[in-house]
Coordinates of C-alpha atoms and ligand atoms in Angstrom, one line a residue:
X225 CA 34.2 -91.9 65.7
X226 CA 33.2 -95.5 66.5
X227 CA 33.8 -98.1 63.8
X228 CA 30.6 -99.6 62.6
X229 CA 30.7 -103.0 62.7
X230 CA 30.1 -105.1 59.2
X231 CA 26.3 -106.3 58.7
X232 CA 26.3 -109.3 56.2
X233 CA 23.3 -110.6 54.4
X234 CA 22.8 -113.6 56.3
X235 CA 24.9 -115.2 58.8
X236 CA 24.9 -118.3 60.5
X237 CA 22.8 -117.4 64.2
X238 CA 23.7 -120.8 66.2
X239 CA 20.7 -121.7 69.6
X240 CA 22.5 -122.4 71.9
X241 CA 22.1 -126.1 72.1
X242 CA 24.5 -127.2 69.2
X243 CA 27.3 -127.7 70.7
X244 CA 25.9 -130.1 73.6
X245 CA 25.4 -132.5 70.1
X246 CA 28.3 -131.5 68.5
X247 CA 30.3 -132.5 71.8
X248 CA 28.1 -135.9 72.4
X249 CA 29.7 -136.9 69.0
X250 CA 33.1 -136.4 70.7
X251 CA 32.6 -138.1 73.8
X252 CA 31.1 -141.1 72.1
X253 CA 33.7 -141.1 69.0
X254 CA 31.6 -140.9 66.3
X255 CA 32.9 -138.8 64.0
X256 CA 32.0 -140.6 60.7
X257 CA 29.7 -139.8 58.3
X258 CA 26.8 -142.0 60.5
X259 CA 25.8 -141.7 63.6
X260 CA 22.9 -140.4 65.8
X261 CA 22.7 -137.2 65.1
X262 CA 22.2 -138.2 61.9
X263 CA 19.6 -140.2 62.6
X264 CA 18.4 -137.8 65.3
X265 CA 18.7 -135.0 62.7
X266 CA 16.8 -136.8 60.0
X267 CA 14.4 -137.7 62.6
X268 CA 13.6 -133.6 63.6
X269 CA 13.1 -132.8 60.1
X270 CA 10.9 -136.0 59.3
X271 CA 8.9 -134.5 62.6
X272 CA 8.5 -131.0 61.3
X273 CA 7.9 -131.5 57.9
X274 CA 4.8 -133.9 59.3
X275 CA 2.9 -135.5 55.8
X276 CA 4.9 -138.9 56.6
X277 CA 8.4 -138.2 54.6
X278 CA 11.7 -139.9 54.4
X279 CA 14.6 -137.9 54.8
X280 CA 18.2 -138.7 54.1
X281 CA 21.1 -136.2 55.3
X282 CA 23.5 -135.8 52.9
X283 CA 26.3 -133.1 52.9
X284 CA 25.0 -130.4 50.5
X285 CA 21.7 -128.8 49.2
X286 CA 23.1 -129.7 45.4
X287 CA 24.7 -133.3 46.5
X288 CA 21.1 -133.8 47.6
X289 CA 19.7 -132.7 43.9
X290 CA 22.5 -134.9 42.2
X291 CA 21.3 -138.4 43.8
X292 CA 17.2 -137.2 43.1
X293 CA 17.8 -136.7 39.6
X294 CA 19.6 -140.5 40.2
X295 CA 16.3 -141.8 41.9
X296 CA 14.8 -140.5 38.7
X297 CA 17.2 -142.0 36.4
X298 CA 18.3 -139.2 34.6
X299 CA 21.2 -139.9 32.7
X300 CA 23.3 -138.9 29.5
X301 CA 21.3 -137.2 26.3
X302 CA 18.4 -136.4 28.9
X303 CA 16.7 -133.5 29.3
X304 CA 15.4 -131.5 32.6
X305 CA 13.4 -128.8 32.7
X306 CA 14.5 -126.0 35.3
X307 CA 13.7 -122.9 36.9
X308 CA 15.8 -120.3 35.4
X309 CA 15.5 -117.7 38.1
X310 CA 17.5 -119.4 40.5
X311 CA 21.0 -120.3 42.7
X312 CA 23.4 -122.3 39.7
X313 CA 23.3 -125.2 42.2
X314 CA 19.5 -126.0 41.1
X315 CA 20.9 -126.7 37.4
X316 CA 24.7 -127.7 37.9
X317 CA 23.3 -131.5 39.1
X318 CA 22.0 -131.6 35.6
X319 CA 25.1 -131.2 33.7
X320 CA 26.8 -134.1 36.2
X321 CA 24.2 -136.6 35.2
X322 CA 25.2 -135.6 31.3
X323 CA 21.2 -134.1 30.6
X324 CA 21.0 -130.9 29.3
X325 CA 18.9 -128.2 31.4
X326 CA 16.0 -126.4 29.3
X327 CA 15.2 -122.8 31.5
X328 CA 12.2 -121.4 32.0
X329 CA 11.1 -118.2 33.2
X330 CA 9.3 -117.0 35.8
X331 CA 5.6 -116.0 36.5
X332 CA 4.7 -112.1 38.7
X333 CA 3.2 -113.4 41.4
X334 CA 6.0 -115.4 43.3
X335 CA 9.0 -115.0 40.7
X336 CA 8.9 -118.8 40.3
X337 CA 8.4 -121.3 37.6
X338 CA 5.8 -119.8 35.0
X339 CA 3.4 -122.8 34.9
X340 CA 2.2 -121.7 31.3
X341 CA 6.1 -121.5 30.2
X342 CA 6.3 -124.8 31.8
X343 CA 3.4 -126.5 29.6
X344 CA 4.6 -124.6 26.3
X345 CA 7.6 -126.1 26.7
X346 CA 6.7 -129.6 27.2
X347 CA 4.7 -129.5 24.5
X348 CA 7.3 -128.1 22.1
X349 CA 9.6 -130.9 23.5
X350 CA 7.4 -133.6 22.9
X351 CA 6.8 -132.8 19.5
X352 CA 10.4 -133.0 19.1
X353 CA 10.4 -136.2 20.2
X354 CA 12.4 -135.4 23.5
X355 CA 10.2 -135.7 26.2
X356 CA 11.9 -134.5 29.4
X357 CA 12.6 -136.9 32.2
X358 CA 12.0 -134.4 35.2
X359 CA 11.3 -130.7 35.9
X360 CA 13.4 -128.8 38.9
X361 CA 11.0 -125.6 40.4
X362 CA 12.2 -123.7 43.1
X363 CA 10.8 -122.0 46.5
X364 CA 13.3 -118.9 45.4
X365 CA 14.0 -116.5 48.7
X366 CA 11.7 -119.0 50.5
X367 CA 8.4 -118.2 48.7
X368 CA 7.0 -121.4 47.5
X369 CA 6.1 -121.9 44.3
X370 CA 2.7 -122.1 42.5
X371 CA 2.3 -126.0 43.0
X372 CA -1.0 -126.7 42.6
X373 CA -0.4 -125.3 38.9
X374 CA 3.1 -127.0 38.5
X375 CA 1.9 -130.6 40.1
X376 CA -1.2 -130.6 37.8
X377 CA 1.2 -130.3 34.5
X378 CA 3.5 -133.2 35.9
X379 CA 0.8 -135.1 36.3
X380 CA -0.7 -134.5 33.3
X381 CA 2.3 -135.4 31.2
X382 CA 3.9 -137.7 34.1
X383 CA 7.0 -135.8 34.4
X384 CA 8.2 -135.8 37.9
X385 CA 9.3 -132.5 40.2
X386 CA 11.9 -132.3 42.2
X387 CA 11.3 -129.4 44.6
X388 CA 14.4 -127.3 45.5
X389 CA 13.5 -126.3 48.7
X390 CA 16.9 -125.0 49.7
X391 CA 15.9 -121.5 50.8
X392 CA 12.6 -122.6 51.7
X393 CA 12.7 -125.0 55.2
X394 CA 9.7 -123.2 57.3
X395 CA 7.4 -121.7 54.4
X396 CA 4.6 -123.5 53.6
X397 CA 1.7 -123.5 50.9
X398 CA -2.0 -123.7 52.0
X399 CA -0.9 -125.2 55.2
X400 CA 1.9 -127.9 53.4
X401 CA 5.3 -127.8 54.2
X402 CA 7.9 -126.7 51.7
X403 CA 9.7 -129.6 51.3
X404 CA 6.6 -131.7 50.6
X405 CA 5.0 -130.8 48.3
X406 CA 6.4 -133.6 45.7
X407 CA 7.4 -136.9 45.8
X408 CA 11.1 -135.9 46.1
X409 CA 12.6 -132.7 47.4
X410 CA 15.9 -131.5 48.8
X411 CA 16.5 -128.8 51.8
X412 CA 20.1 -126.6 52.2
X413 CA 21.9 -126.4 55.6
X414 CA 24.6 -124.4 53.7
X415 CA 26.0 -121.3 56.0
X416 CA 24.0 -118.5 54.5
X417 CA 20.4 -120.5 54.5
X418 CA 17.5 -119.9 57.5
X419 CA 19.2 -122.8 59.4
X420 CA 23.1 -124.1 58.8
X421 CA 25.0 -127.2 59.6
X422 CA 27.9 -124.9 58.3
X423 CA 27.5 -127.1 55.2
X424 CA 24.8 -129.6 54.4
X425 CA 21.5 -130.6 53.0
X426 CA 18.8 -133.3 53.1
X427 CA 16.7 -135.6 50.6
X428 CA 13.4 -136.1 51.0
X429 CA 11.2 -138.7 49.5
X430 CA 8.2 -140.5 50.0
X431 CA 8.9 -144.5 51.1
X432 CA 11.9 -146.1 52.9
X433 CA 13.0 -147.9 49.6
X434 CA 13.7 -144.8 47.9
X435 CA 15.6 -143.2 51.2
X436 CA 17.6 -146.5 51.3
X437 CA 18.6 -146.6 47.5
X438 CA 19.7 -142.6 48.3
X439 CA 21.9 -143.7 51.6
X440 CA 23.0 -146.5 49.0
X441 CA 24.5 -144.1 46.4
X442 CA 25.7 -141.4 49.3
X443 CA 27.7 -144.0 50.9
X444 CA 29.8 -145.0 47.9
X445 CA 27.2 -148.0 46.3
X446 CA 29.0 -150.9 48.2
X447 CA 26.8 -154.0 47.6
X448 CA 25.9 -156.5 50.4
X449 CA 29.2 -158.5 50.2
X450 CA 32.3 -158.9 53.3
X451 CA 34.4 -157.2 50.6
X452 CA 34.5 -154.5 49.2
X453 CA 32.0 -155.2 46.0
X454 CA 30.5 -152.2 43.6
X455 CA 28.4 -153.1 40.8
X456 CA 26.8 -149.1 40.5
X457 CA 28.8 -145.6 40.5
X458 CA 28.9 -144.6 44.4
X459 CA 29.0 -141.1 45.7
X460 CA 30.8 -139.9 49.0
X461 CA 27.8 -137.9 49.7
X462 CA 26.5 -138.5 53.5
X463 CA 26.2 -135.9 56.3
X464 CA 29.0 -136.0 59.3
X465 CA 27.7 -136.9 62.3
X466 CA 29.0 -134.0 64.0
X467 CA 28.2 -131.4 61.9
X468 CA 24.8 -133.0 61.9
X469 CA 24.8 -132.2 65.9
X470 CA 24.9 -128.5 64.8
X471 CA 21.7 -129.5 63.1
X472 CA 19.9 -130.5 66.0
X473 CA 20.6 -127.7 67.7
X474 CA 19.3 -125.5 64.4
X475 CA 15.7 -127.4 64.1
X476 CA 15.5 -126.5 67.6
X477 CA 15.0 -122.9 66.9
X478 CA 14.2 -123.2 63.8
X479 CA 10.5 -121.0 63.7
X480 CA 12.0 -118.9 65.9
X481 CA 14.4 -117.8 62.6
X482 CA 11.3 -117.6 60.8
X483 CA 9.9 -115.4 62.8
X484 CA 12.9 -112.9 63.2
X485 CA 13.6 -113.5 59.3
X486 CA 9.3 -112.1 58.8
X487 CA 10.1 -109.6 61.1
X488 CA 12.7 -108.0 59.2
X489 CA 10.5 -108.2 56.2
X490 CA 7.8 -106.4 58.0
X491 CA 10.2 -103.7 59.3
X492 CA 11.4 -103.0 55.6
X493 CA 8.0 -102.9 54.2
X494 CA 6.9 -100.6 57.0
X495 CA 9.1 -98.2 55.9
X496 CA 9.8 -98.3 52.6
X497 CA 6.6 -99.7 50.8
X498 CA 5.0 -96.1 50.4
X499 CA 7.6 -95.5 48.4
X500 CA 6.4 -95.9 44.7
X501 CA 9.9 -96.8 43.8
X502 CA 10.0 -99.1 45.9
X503 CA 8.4 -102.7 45.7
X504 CA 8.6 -106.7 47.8
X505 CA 6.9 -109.8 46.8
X506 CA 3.3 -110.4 48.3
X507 CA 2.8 -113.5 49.6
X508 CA -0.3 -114.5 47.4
X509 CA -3.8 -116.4 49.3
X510 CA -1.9 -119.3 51.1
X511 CA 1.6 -119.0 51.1
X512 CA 3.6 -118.5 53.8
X513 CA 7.0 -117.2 53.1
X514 CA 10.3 -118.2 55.9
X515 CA 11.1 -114.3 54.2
X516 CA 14.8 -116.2 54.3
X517 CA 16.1 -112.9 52.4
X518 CA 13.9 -109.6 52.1
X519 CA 14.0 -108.3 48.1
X520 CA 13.2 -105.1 46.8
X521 CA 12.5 -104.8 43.3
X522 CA 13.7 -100.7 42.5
X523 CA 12.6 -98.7 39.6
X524 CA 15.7 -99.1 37.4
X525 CA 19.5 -100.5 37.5
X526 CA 20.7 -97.2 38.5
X527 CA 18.6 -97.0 41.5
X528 CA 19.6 -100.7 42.3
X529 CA 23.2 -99.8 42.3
X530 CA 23.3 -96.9 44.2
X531 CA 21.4 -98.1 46.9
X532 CA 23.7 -101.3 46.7
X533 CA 26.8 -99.1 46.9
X534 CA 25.6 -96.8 49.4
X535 CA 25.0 -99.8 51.4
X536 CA 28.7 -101.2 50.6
X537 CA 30.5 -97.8 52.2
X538 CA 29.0 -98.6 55.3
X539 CA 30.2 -101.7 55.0
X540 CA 26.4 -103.0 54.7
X541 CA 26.4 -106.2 52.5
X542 CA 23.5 -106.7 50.0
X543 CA 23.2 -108.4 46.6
X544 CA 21.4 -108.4 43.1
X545 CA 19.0 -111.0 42.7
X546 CA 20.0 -114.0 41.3
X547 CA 21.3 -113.7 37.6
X548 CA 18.9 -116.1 35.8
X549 CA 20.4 -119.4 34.5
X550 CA 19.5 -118.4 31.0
X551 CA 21.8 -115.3 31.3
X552 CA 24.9 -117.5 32.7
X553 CA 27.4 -117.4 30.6
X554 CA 27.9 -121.0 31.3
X555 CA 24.4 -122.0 30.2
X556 CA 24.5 -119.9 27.3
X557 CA 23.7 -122.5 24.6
X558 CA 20.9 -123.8 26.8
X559 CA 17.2 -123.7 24.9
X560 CA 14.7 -121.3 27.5
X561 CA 11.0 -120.2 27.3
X562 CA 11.6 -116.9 28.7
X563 CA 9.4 -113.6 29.0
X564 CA 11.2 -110.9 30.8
X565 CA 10.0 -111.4 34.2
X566 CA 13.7 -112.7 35.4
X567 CA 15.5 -110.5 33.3
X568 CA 13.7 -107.4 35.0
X569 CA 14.0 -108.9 38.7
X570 CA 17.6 -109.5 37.9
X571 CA 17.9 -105.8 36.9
X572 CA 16.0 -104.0 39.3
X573 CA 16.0 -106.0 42.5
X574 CA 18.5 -106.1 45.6
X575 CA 18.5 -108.7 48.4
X576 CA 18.8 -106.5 51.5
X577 CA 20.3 -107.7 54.8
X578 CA 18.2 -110.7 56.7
X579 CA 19.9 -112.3 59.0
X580 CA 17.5 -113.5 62.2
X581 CA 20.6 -112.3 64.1
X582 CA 20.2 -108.4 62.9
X583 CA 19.2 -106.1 65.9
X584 CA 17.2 -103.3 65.5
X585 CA 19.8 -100.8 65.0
X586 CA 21.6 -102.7 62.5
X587 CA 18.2 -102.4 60.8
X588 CA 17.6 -98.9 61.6
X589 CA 21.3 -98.0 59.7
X590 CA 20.5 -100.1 56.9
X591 CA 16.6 -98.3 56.6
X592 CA 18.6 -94.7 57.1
X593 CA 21.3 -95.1 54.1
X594 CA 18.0 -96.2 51.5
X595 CA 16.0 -93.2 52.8
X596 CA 18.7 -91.2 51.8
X597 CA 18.3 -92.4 48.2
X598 CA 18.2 -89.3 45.4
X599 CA 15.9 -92.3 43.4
X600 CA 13.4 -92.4 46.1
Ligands
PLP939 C1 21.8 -123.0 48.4 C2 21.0 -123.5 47.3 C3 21.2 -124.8 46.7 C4 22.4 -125.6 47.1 O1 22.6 -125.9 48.4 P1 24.1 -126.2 49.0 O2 23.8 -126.8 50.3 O3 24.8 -124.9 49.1 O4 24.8 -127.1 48.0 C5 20.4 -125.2 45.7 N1 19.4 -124.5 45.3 C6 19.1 -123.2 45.8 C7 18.0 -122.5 45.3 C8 19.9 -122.7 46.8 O5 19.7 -121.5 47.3

């Protein structure tokens, strides 16, 4: 018998065009952590994000939430408000600046931030006299959250969002990019995400003071001296020029990993939603999902884990959803405005393989072991 080869969740699926950037860096010796294909690089994603945005590349997804809650000034004794169905990196930032992270749960519709957990929570911290400085809501598997709803509570009580748009570069809400939809956001180029530097991510932010200050802080805080002269707590934070060549290459296919990402989707759905056992997200009026990992929400934990391990003997990688934050064992003296919904994903669901690189018989294996389910 033939050995199958191993299908991963999602894997890094490289253009074709990277390398020319990644070997212009070579030739013209700049392999330093500036450069133009940084600049080039920052300059793609300014392009497709339109709506006017600054973006700074910086070398992770969660360096990138560390220097916004900076640009926000959240420091020691604060307190953030955070998604709690979400990737640890949304919340670990937090605990660097010396805030504490308050979860909250999510809402049905897009497994997001609850906005009516969100405002009961405010309000319960104001009265305790603890205002939070800044609320962190996540585009979770690329399916933006319910912003009009969360934007209208920041405004109302002037707490500022930062949007985690890590899994999210390519959805968009009523026509708006992820990644813009607040004053300051941050994108993951990490090697699992719909596009990779192998590992990397981006700030973006509204004016060219508030991308400066970020460079500022990424680059180690050296003030304007001939020396070496510090007067703020620096970071080592900025984006290698090569690896920002592999980016180039990325934004240059980028919607076409959207498409192949939707397409898998669509192919899972097909087959599988007539199943009453069987359930995905909807992508409400409006939103357009990057799909960067199909989920299935089963009828119960056994169902999850046989599928999962059915899956696994074929050498078929999938994964539970994300544990929420509230559950971490890390987070466990954290205060959270929960209501089940995350605790029930987290049960029930399974990410299934999405890579844009699958072909359609690594899909049609994948679709054959589920179908064989007993829990169907
Ligand atoms: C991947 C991810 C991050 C962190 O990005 P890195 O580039 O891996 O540091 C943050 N938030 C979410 C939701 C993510 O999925």
């Amino acid at each position: 018998m033939l050995t199958k080869t191993k299908i991963y969740l999602s894997s890094p699926h490289m253009g074709g065009s990277e390398q020319k950037f990644v070997n212009q860096a070579f030739d013209t010796n700049w392999i330093a952590p500036l450069g133009p294909n940084v600049n080039g690089f920052e300059d793609d994603i300014s392009k497709y994000l339109k709506n006017d945005k600054y973006v700074a590349a910086l070398s992770s997804g969660t360096a990138s939430i560390h220097i916004a809650l900076q640009l926000l000034n959240v420091g020691e004794g604060d307190e953030v408000l955070c998604q709690s169905f979400t990737f640890s990196a949304s919340a670990n930032p937090i605990m660097y600046q010396g805030a504490t992270p308050i979860f909250i749960d999510s809402e049905p519709d897009t497994w997001n931030m609850s906005p009516e957990l969100l405002e009961i929570a405010i309000k319960d911290r104001i009265e305790k006299n603890k205002k939070p400085k800044a609320i962190v809501a996540v585009h979770l598997y690329g399916m933006p959250y319910k912003a009009d709803e969360i934007n209208a509570i920041s405004k109302k009580y002037e707490i500022p969002v930062i949007e985690d748009s890590a899994e999210a570069l390519g959805s968009y809400y009523n026509g708006k990019a992820c990644g813009t939809l607040s004053d300051i956001a941050i994108l993951s180029f990490n090697g699992n995400k719909i596009i990779t530097t192998s590992g990397g991510g981006a700030l973006i932010v509204s004016n060219q003071e508030l991308k400066d200050k970020a460079v500022f802080l990424s680059t180690q805080a050296r003030d304007n001296a001939p020396h070496y002269q510090h007067s703020t707590i620096g970071f080592n934070y900025r984006m290698s020029n090569v690896l920002a060549g592999i980016g180039r290459g990325q934004m240059e296919v980028l919607d076409e990993r959207v498409n192949a990402r939707r397409k898998n989707h669509e192919f899972y759905e097909a087959n599988l939603s007539k199943f009453s056992s069987i359930s995905f997200l909807e992508e409400p009026d409006g939103y357009f999902s990057n799909r960067w990992l199909t989920c299935i929400k089963t009828s119960s934990f056994e169902m999850r884990e046989q599928i999962r391990l059915a899956l696994l003997e074929e050498d078929i990688e999938s994964r539970p959803l994300w544990k929420p934050m509230h559950m971490q064992p890390v987070f466990k003296d954290c205060l959270h405005f929960t209501n089940g919904v995350s605790e029930d994903l987290f049960e029930k669901g399974l990410c299934l393989p999405s890579g844009s690189n699958l072909s359609q018989e690594d899909l049609d294996r994948i679709l054959n072991i589920i179908l064989k389910s007993p829990h169907l």
